[in-house]
Coordinates of C-alpha atoms and ligand atoms in Angstrom, one line a residue:
X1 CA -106.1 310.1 72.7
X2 CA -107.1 313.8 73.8
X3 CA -106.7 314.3 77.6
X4 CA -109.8 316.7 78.6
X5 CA -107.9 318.3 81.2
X6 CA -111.0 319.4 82.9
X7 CA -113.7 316.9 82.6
X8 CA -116.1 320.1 83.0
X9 CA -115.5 320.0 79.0
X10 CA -116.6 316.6 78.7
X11 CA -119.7 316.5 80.4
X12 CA -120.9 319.9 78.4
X13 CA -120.0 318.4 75.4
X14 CA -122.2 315.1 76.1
X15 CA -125.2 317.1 77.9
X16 CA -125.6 319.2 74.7
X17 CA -125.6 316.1 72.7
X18 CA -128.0 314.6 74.7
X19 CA -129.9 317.6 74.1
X20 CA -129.8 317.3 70.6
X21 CA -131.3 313.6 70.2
X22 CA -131.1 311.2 73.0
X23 CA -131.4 307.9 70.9
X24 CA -128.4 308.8 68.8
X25 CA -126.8 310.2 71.3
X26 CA -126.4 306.9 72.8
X27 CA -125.1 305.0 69.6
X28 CA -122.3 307.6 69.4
X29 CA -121.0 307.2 73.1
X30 CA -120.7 303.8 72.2
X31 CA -118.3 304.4 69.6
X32 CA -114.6 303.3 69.9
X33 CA -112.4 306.1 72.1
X34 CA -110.4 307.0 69.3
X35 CA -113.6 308.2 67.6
X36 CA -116.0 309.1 70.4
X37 CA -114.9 312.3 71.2
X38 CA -114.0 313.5 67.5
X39 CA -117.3 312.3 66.3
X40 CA -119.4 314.3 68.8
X41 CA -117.7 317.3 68.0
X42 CA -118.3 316.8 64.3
X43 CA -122.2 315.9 65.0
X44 CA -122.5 319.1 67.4
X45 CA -120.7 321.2 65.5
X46 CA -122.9 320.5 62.3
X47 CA -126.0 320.7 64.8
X48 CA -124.7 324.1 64.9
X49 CA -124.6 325.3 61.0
X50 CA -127.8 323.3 61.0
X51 CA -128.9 325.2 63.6
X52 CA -128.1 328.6 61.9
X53 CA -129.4 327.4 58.3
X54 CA -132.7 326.9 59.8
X55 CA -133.4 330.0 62.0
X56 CA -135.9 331.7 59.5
X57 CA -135.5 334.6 62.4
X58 CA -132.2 335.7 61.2
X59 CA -132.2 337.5 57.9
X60 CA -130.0 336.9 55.1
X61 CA -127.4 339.4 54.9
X62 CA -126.7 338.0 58.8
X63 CA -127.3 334.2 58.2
X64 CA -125.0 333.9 54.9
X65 CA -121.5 335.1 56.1
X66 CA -122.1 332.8 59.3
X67 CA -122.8 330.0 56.9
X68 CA -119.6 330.9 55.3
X69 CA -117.2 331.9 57.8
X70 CA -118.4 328.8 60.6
X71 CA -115.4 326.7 59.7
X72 CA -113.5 329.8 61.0
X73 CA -115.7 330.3 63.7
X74 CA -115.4 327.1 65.7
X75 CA -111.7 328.1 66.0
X76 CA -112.3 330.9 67.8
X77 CA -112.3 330.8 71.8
X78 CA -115.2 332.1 73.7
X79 CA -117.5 332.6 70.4
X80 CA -120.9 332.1 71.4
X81 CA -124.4 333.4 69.2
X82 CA -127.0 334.6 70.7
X83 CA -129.0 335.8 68.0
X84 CA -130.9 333.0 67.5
X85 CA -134.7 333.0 67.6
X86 CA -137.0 331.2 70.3
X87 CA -136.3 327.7 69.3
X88 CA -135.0 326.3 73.1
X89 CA -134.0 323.3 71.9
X90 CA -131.1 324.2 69.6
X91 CA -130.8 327.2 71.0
X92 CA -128.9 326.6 73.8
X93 CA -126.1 325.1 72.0
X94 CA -125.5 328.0 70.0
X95 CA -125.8 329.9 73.3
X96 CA -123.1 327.5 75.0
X97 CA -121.4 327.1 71.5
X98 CA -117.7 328.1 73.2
X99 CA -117.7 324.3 74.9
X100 CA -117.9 322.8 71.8
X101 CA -115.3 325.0 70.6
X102 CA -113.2 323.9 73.8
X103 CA -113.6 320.4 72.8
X104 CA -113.1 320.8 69.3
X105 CA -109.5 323.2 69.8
X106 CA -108.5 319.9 72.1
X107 CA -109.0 316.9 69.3
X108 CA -106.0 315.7 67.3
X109 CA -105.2 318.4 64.3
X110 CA -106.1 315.4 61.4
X111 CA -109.8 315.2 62.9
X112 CA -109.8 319.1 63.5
X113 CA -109.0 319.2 59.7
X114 CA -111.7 316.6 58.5
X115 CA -114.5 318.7 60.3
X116 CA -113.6 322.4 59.4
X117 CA -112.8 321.2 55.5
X118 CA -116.4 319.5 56.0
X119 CA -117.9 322.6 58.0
X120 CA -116.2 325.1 55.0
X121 CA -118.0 323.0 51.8
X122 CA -121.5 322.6 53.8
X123 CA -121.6 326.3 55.4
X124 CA -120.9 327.4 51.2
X125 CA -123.8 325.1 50.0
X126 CA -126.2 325.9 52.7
X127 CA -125.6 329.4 51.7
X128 CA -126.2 329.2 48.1
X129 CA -129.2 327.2 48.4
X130 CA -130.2 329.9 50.9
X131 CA -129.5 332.4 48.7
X132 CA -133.1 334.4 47.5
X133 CA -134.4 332.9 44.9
X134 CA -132.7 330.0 44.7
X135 CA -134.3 326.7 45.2
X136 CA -134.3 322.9 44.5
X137 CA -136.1 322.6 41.1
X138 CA -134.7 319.1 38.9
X139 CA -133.7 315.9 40.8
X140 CA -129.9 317.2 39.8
X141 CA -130.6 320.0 42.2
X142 CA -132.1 317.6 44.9
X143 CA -128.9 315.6 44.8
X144 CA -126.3 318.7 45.0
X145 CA -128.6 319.7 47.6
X146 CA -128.5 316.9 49.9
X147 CA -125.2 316.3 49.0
X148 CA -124.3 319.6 50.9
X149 CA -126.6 319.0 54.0
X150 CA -125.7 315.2 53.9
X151 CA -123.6 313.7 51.3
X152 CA -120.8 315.3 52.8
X153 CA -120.9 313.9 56.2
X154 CA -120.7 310.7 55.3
X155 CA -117.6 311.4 53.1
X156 CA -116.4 313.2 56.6
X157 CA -117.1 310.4 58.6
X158 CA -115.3 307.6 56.3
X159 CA -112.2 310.0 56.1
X160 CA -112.5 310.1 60.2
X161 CA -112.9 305.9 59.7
X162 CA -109.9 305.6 57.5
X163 CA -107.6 308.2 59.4
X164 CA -108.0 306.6 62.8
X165 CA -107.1 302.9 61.4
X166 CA -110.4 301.3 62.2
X167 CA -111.3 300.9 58.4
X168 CA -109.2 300.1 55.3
X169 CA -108.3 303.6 53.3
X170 CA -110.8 302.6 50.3
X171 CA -113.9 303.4 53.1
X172 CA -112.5 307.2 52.2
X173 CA -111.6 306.6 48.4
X174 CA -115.4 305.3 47.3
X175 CA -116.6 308.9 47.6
X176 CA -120.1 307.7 45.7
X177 CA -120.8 305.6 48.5
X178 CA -120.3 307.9 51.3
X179 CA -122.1 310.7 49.8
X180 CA -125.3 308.1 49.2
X181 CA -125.1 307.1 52.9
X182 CA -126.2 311.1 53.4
X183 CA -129.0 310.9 50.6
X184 CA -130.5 308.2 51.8
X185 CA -131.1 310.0 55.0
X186 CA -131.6 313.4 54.3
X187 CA -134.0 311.9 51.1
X188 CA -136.0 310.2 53.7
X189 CA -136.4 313.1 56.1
X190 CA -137.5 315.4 53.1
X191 CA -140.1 312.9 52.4
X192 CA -141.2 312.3 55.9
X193 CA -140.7 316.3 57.0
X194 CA -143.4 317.2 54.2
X195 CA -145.6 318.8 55.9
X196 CA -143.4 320.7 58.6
X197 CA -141.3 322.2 55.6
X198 CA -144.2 323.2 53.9
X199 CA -145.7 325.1 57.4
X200 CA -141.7 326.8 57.5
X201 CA -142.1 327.9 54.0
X202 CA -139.1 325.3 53.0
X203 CA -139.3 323.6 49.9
X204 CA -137.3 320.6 49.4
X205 CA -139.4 318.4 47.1
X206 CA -138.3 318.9 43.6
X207 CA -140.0 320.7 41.2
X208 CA -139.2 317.8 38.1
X209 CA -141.3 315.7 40.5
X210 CA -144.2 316.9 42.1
X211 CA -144.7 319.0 38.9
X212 CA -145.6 315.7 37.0
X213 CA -148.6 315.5 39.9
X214 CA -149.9 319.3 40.8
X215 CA -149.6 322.7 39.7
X216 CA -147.9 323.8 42.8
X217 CA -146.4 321.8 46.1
X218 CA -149.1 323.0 48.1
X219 CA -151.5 321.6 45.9
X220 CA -150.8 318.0 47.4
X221 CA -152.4 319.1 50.6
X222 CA -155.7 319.2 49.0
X223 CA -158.3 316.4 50.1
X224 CA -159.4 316.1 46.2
X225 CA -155.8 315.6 44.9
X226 CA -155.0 312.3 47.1
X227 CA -154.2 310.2 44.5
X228 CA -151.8 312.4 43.1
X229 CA -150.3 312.7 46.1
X230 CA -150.1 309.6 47.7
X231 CA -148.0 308.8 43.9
X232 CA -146.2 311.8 44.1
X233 CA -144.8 310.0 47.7
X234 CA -144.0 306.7 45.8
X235 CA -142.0 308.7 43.6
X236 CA -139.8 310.6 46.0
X237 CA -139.4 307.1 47.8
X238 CA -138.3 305.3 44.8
X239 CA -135.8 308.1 44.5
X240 CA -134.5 307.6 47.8
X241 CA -134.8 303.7 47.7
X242 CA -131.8 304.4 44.7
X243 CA -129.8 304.4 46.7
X244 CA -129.8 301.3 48.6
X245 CA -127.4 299.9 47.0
X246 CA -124.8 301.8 47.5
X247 CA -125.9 302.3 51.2
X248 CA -125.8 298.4 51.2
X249 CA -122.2 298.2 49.5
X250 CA -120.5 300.7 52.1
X251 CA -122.0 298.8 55.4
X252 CA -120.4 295.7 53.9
X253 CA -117.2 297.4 53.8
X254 CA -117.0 299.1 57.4
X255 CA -115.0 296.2 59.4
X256 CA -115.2 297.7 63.1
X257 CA -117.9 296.8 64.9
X258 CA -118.8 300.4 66.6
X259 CA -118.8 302.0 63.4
X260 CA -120.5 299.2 61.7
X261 CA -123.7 300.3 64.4
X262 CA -123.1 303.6 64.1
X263 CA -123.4 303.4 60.6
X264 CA -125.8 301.1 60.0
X265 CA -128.6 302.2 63.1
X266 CA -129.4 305.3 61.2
X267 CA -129.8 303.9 57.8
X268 CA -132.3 300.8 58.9
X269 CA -134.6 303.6 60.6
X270 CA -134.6 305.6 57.1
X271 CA -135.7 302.2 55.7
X272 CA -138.3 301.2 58.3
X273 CA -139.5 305.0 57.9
X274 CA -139.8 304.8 54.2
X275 CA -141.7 302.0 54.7
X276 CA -144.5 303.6 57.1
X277 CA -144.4 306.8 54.9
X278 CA -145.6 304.3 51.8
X279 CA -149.0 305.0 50.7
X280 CA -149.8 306.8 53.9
X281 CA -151.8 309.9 53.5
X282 CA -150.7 311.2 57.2
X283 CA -147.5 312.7 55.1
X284 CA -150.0 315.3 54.1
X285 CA -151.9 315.7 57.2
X286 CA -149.7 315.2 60.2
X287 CA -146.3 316.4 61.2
X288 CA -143.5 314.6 62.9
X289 CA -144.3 311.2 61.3
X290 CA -142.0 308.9 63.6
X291 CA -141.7 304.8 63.5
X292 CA -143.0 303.5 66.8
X293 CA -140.3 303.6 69.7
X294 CA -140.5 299.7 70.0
X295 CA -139.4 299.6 66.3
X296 CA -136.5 301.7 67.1
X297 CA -135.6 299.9 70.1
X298 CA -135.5 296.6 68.1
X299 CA -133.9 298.3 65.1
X300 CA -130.9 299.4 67.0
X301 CA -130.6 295.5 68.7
X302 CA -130.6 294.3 65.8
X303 CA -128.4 296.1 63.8
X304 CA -125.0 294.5 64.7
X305 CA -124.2 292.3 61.5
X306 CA -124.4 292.7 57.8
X307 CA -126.3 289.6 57.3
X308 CA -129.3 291.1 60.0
X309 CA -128.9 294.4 58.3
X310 CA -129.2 292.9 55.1
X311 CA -132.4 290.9 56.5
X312 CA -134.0 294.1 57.6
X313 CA -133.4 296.1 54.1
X314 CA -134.9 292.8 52.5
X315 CA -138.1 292.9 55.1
X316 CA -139.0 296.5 54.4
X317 CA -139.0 296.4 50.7
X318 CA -141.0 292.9 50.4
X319 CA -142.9 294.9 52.7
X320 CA -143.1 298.2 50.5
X321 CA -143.3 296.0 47.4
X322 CA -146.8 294.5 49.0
X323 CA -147.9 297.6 49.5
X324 CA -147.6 299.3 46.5
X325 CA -150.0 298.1 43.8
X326 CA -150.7 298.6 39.6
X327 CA -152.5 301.6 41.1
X328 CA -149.2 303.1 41.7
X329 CA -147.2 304.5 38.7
X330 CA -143.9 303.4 40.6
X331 CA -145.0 300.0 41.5
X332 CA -142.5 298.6 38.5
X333 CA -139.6 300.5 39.8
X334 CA -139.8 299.3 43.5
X335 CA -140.5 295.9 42.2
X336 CA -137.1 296.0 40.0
X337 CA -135.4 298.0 43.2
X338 CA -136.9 295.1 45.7
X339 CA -135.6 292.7 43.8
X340 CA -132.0 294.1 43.2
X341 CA -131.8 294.3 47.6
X342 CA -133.1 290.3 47.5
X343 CA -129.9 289.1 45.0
X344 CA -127.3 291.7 47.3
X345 CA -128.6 290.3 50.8
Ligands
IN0_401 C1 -128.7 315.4 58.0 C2 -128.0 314.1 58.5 C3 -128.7 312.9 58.0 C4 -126.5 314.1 58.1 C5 -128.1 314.2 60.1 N1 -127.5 313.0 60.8 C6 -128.3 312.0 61.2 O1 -129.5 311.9 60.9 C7 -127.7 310.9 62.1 C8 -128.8 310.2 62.9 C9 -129.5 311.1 63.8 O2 -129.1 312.2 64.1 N2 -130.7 310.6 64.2 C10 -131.5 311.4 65.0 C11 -132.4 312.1 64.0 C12 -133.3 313.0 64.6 O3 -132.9 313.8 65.5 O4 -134.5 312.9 64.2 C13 -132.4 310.5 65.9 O5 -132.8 311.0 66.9 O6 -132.5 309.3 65.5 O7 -126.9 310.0 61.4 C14 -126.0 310.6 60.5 C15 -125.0 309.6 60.1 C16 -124.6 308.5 60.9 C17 -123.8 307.5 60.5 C18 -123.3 307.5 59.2 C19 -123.6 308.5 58.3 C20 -123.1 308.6 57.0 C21 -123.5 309.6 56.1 C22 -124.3 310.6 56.6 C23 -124.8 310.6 57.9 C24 -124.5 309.6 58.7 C25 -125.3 311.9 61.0 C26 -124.0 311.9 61.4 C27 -123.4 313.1 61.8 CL1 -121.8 313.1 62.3 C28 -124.2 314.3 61.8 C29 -125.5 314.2 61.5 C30 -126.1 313.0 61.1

């Protein structure tokens, strides 16, 4: 149990995570002590990297040795960057990044470890994706990708889950499990974020995919290519629907009830958003596709057991399995995928 001599610390840590997203915020102040603290330190100072990945206003020869060196970095007192371009939002935590340094120098030294061996692996493969040239071309790619940005949170997070004595020490062994708990996410934002990505110059969709629909990415924004497009979607769900099983196989595993939420809240809203990105053209008109706020309300109610969990996956894909018709070149593989999540629930 860290003492926060001066609360001060505290409440700058918390304000910035409010700052960073106000829903989630409130699922991790609801964690267990033991973990509260350590896991907002390990979702601000990733917020951070993220932060710096991002920033198309920094060029490379600055960005990549930050990227590399930030597991160092959030051991030094007093650091702060202010290089940062206009983006207020994230912005000011870089700005104020010393309090989250504060916070992190006063955790115990095993959750200290956990987050800079995290930070050190992420910061490496952020950089070599962010290298020139370099980008995600065949699904193998995608995977080590998002493995980087995502994968490796999760296998963070279960060794923060077995260290603290909450979950059993095979949470932190089944390494496949933790690392699809990240894929399914970050796969679902890269779906949803297609759009935005495309506007930032980011490509994230794989090349061994939407090559079997267009000449080039940008060719799915064109009115005349819908069809392609709306089946070049139902592929890169069906890719991220793969890993449902897993993502089903690890919830059943996490015994304590605040980490069950905290684990499971994120992954029903991927699966409710997967289900209104389905066949809906908007992911190639609109940006900042977002499930209704009543949804998410209910979503994070309801969350609380495996069996409603389980309930919830089994909804969305009877639901995406209605929607998707012969029309759809996928509509075998969510049918076989549907029916796999009926026999687990
Ligand atoms: C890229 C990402 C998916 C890992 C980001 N990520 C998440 O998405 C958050 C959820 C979140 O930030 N939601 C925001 C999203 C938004 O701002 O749009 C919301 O407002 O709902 O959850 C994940 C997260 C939570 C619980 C278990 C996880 C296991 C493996 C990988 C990630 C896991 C997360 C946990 C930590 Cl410690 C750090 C980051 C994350």
């Amino acid at each position: 149990q860290h003492d926060y001599s001066n609360d001060k610390t505290r409440q700058r840590l918390y304000h910035h995570l409010n700052m960073t997203s106000r829903s989630f915020s409130a699922v991790i102040q609801d964690l267990d002590e033991e973990l509260k603290d350590a896991i907002c330190l390990f979702y601000l100072v990733l917020r951070g990297l993220d932060t710096i990945e991002d920033d198309m206003t920094i060029d490379l020869d600055t960005k990549l040795p930050y990227l590399r060196t930030f597991h160092e970095i959030i051991y030094q007192k007093g650091w702060t960057f202010t290089k940062n371009g206009p983006n207020e939002k994230d912005r000011q935590l870089l700005v104020e990044f010393d309090a989250i340094i504060e916070g992190f120098l006063q955790l115990k030294p095993a959750y200290q470890t956990i987050i800079a061996d995290i930070t050190k692996r992420m910061g490496n493969g952020m950089a070599h994706y962010a290298t020139a040239g370099i980008h995600v071309e065949t699904n193998a790619d995608y995977d080590e990708y998002c493995h980087y940005v995502a994968g490796l949170v999760g296998l963070g997070l279960s060794e923060m889950f077995s260290a603290c004595g909450f979950e059993s020490p095979l949470v932190a062994e089944r390494k496949d499990l933790s690392n699809s708990m990240g894929l399914f996410l970050q796969k679902t934002n890269i779906a949803r974020d297609y759009l935005e990505d495309l506007r930032d110059n980011r490509r994230f969709w794989p090349k061994e995919i939407w090559g079997q629909y267009a000449e080039t990415m940008e060719d799915l924004v064109k009115p005349e290519n819908k069809e392609k497009a709306l089946q070049c979607l139902s592929h890169m769900i069906v890719n991220a629907m793969e890993h449902i099983r897993d993502v089903l196989e690890y919830l059943s595993m996490i015994k304590n009830p605040s980490c069950f939420k905290f684990c499971a809240i994120p992954q029903v809203m991927a699966m409710a958003t997967l289900n209104l990105l389905h066949s809906n053209y908007k992911v190639f008109t609109h940006e900042n596709i977002k499930i209704r706020k009543g949804e998410t309300v209910w979503l994070m109610k309801e969350s609380d057991s495996m069996d409603k969990v389980a309930a919830i996956f089994r909804l969305y894909a009877r639901q995406i399995n209605n929607k998707s018709n012969s029309l759809d070149p996928h509509f075998v593989d969510i049918g076989v995928i549907c029916g796999e999540i009926e026999q687990i629930c």
